[in-house]
Amino acid sequence: VYEVFENVAKKYDVMNDSMTLGIHRVWKDIFMHKMNPCPGTLLLDVAGGTGDIAFRFINYVRSVRQRQLQRKLKHHQNLSWQEIFDSYQKDQFNSLGDSQVVVCDINREMLKVGKQKAQHLGYSEGLSWVLGNAEELPFDDDKFDVYTIAFGIRNVTRIDLALQEAYRVLKPGGRFLCLEFSHVSNPLLSRLYDLYSFQVIPVLGEVIAGDWRSYQYLVESIRQFPPQEELKAMIEDAGFFKVDYENLNFGIVAIHSGFKL
Amino acid sequence: VKCQHCPPVRALQASATLRRAPDEHKKEPLTSSSQQHFDSPPAGHQPEQEPRGTHHSYTGQGGQESEDYESEEQLQHRILTAALEFVPEHGWTAEAIAEGAKTLGLSVAAAGMFHSDGSELILHFVSECNTKLSKLLEKEQKLVQLGEAEKKPIDEFLRDAVEARLRMLIPYIEKWPQALSVLLLPRNIPSSLSLLTSMIDDIWHYAGDQSTDFNWYTRRAVLTGIYNTTELVMMQDSSPGFEDTWRFLGNRVADAMTMSNTASQVQSTGEAVVQGLMGAAVTVSNAETSRAMR
């Protein structure tokens, strides 16, 4: 798995766009909307190498924070100018409302690309980058509000261990969210999807990234991955409650969610 | 009675410690008697338990859980109750729920269990208010039965009941219009409608059978109309102590009472009118036939 991603790191984003025809951006946006984080949330994004989820999180929290501040100002109509000025000062340096995201990945290359992207796009505060293995996270218990793993869990060898680790590092009341390719139940769509996956994607891999084999691996690993209900059962086994999933695009992608209660 | 789908019976490990920690927020601990609550009759008969939704919304979970653990439903209830405190500041939103979860020692992410528009919070609040009203009316009824209080005339009873129920909105009055609009969303209409009708039925139940010449549907409709219009007036009311609203309420109840008296008159008038029309119709058709025959 490590070598696959070493090859893939630099061209990761480009390949994502071409493989999914850019729809992966929409999937990730929907994912973020489902999370609906409020300012002050501590997020752990596992296998989040190039930072897509992390950046979306920061954007989302920033805009929620803006709205919060606006509402507070409206409330403060009756205060004196001095008081308003003071409250502005205090909140100005808190545009994220103490929210933070820790991006954890097993692969140094992916983290490097992520850091470069962050710099390039101007994300400076609220981000940390940590090298780590999903099956054995380098964090204490009960730390995070939300744990996400987007398109990463199928690459984990022992999914049950990763789920147990997720449970461990989450605070009580914390949420587990997983975005992953899943099974299409509709037979017609399934055939079209298979056709596209096995014929088109490895070719794109060769053309864009010069690497046929990694993308062949990718497509096969998608097929090997447990379907929605099975993954839901595994998440429940790890101790999560209110486990649910939402299919996007008829099951090509699914969002699983569970709570540590 | 609509029952919620039972979640798998599993103990919530974390909640065991949670329940011991914030003692200020703790109500009486759930005793094992409450675990059989699932099939027993609704609220009024379980005096010390945390208020649950009465007839229609969430019912408590029973089963093999021991005293220390609670079900997801009960935890959700506690979060929503805790969230109500933050509604005046944040509105009926996921933020209020997140703040409520925080006070219980849970992560803010727990708000993700609920819909982001705050529907569950509002429905929870409405059902709690209805339960409170039920208890209040039952208490009053007991007093009357024991002879310690006079039985109120029907118009006064209705007025007091509606006023008591509407007064529960006062702490949240600023954000209530927002709540009303959420309750009207197609998704929420079945629940909000059933909560409303069960509350109205409750009031009529405790009003006892006093002859008002109304049949059951009319009574329901009339009181629902009175309640809804008074609620809307209350949203706009800025008079001290909402005195304008209560005056409006008194007038509407009085109207309803007069209507019931004239109803029987209307009925007989109606019959007379119908007979007159029939007679006219017969006369006209006779005239036509006779003209045709000529």
mmCIF file of N, CA, C and O in Angstrom, chain A residues 145 172-175 259 261, chain B residues 79 97-98 101 106-114:
data_model
loop_
_atom_site.group_PDB
_atom_site.id
_atom_site.type_symbol
_atom_site.label_atom_id
_atom_site.label_comp_id
_atom_site.label_asym_id
_atom_site.label_seq_id
_atom_site.Cartn_x
_atom_site.Cartn_y
_atom_site.Cartn_z
ATOM 1 N N ASP A 145 -13.305 15.554 18.315
ATOM 2 C CA ASP A 145 -14.749 15.653 18.167
ATOM 3 C C ASP A 145 -15.226 14.847 16.979
ATOM 4 O O ASP A 145 -16.266 14.189 17.030
ATOM 5 N N PRO A 172 -16.393 11.241 24.025
ATOM 6 C CA PRO A 172 -17.776 10.766 24.124
ATOM 7 C C PRO A 172 -18.702 11.743 23.412
ATOM 8 O O PRO A 172 -18.604 12.949 23.611
ATOM 9 N N GLY A 173 -19.573 11.213 22.579
ATOM 10 C CA GLY A 173 -20.417 12.092 21.775
ATOM 11 C C GLY A 173 -19.791 12.406 20.441
ATOM 12 O O GLY A 173 -20.397 13.027 19.573
ATOM 13 N N GLY A 174 -18.551 11.956 20.258
ATOM 14 C CA GLY A 174 -17.861 12.255 19.012
ATOM 15 C C GLY A 174 -18.417 11.464 17.835
ATOM 16 O O GLY A 174 -19.099 10.470 17.997
ATOM 17 N N ARG A 175 -18.073 11.920 16.635
ATOM 18 C CA ARG A 175 -18.648 11.333 15.436
ATOM 19 C C ARG A 175 -17.602 10.734 14.514
ATOM 20 O O ARG A 175 -16.540 11.324 14.306
ATOM 21 N N PHE A 259 -21.748 7.328 16.032
ATOM 22 C CA PHE A 259 -21.432 8.174 17.181
ATOM 23 C C PHE A 259 -20.904 7.344 18.326
ATOM 24 O O PHE A 259 -21.362 6.237 18.569
ATOM 25 N N LEU A 261 -21.197 6.965 21.899
ATOM 26 C CA LEU A 261 -22.103 7.441 22.943
ATOM 27 C C LEU A 261 -21.883 6.715 24.244
ATOM 28 O O LEU A 261 -21.375 5.604 24.244
ATOM 29 N N ILE B 79 -30.080 15.459 25.747
ATOM 30 C CA ILE B 79 -29.358 16.484 24.994
ATOM 31 C C ILE B 79 -30.318 17.588 24.583
ATOM 32 O O ILE B 79 -30.022 18.778 24.716
ATOM 33 N N ILE B 97 -28.165 22.815 19.960
ATOM 34 C CA ILE B 97 -28.039 21.408 20.346
ATOM 35 C C ILE B 97 -26.593 21.097 20.716
ATOM 36 O O ILE B 97 -26.317 20.377 21.676
ATOM 37 N N ALA B 98 -25.657 21.660 19.942
ATOM 38 C CA ALA B 98 -24.241 21.419 20.226
ATOM 39 C C ALA B 98 -23.878 21.955 21.613
ATOM 40 O O ALA B 98 -23.176 21.294 22.386
ATOM 41 N N ALA B 101 -25.230 19.666 24.189
ATOM 42 C CA ALA B 101 -24.417 18.456 24.322
ATOM 43 C C ALA B 101 -23.176 18.748 25.151
ATOM 44 O O ALA B 101 -22.735 17.931 25.953
ATOM 45 N N LEU B 106 -20.578 15.965 26.509
ATOM 46 C CA LEU B 106 -20.379 15.293 25.223
ATOM 47 C C LEU B 106 -19.704 16.234 24.242
ATOM 48 O O LEU B 106 -19.709 17.439 24.415
ATOM 49 N N SER B 107 -19.178 15.634 23.197
ATOM 50 C CA SER B 107 -18.566 16.450 22.153
ATOM 51 C C SER B 107 -19.650 17.212 21.394
ATOM 52 O O SER B 107 -20.785 16.782 21.300
ATOM 53 N N VAL B 108 -19.262 18.363 20.820
ATOM 54 C CA VAL B 108 -20.235 19.142 20.046
ATOM 55 C C VAL B 108 -20.693 18.382 18.811
ATOM 56 O O VAL B 108 -21.726 18.689 18.227
ATOM 57 N N ALA B 109 -19.899 17.377 18.411
ATOM 58 C CA ALA B 109 -20.278 16.619 17.217
ATOM 59 C C ALA B 109 -21.554 15.817 17.438
ATOM 60 O O ALA B 109 -22.174 15.366 16.481
ATOM 61 N N ALA B 110 -21.942 15.647 18.704
ATOM 62 C CA ALA B 110 -23.161 14.876 18.982
ATOM 63 C C ALA B 110 -24.388 15.540 18.368
ATOM 64 O O ALA B 110 -25.409 14.892 18.175
ATOM 65 N N ALA B 111 -24.293 16.833 18.087
ATOM 66 C CA ALA B 111 -25.422 17.511 17.453
ATOM 67 C C ALA B 111 -25.698 16.928 16.076
ATOM 68 O O ALA B 111 -26.775 17.104 15.527
ATOM 69 N N GLY B 112 -24.720 16.223 15.516
ATOM 70 C CA GLY B 112 -24.903 15.614 14.210
ATOM 71 C C GLY B 112 -25.949 14.505 14.220
ATOM 72 O O GLY B 112 -26.410 14.061 13.173
ATOM 73 N N MET B 113 -26.351 14.071 15.428
ATOM 74 C CA MET B 113 -27.374 13.027 15.510
ATOM 75 C C MET B 113 -28.731 13.548 15.081
ATOM 76 O O MET B 113 -29.642 12.772 14.804
ATOM 77 N N PHE B 114 -28.850 14.876 15.107
ATOM 78 C CA PHE B 114 -30.146 15.468 14.816
ATOM 79 C C PHE B 114 -30.098 16.193 13.493
ATOM 80 O O PHE B 114 -29.048 16.526 12.986
#
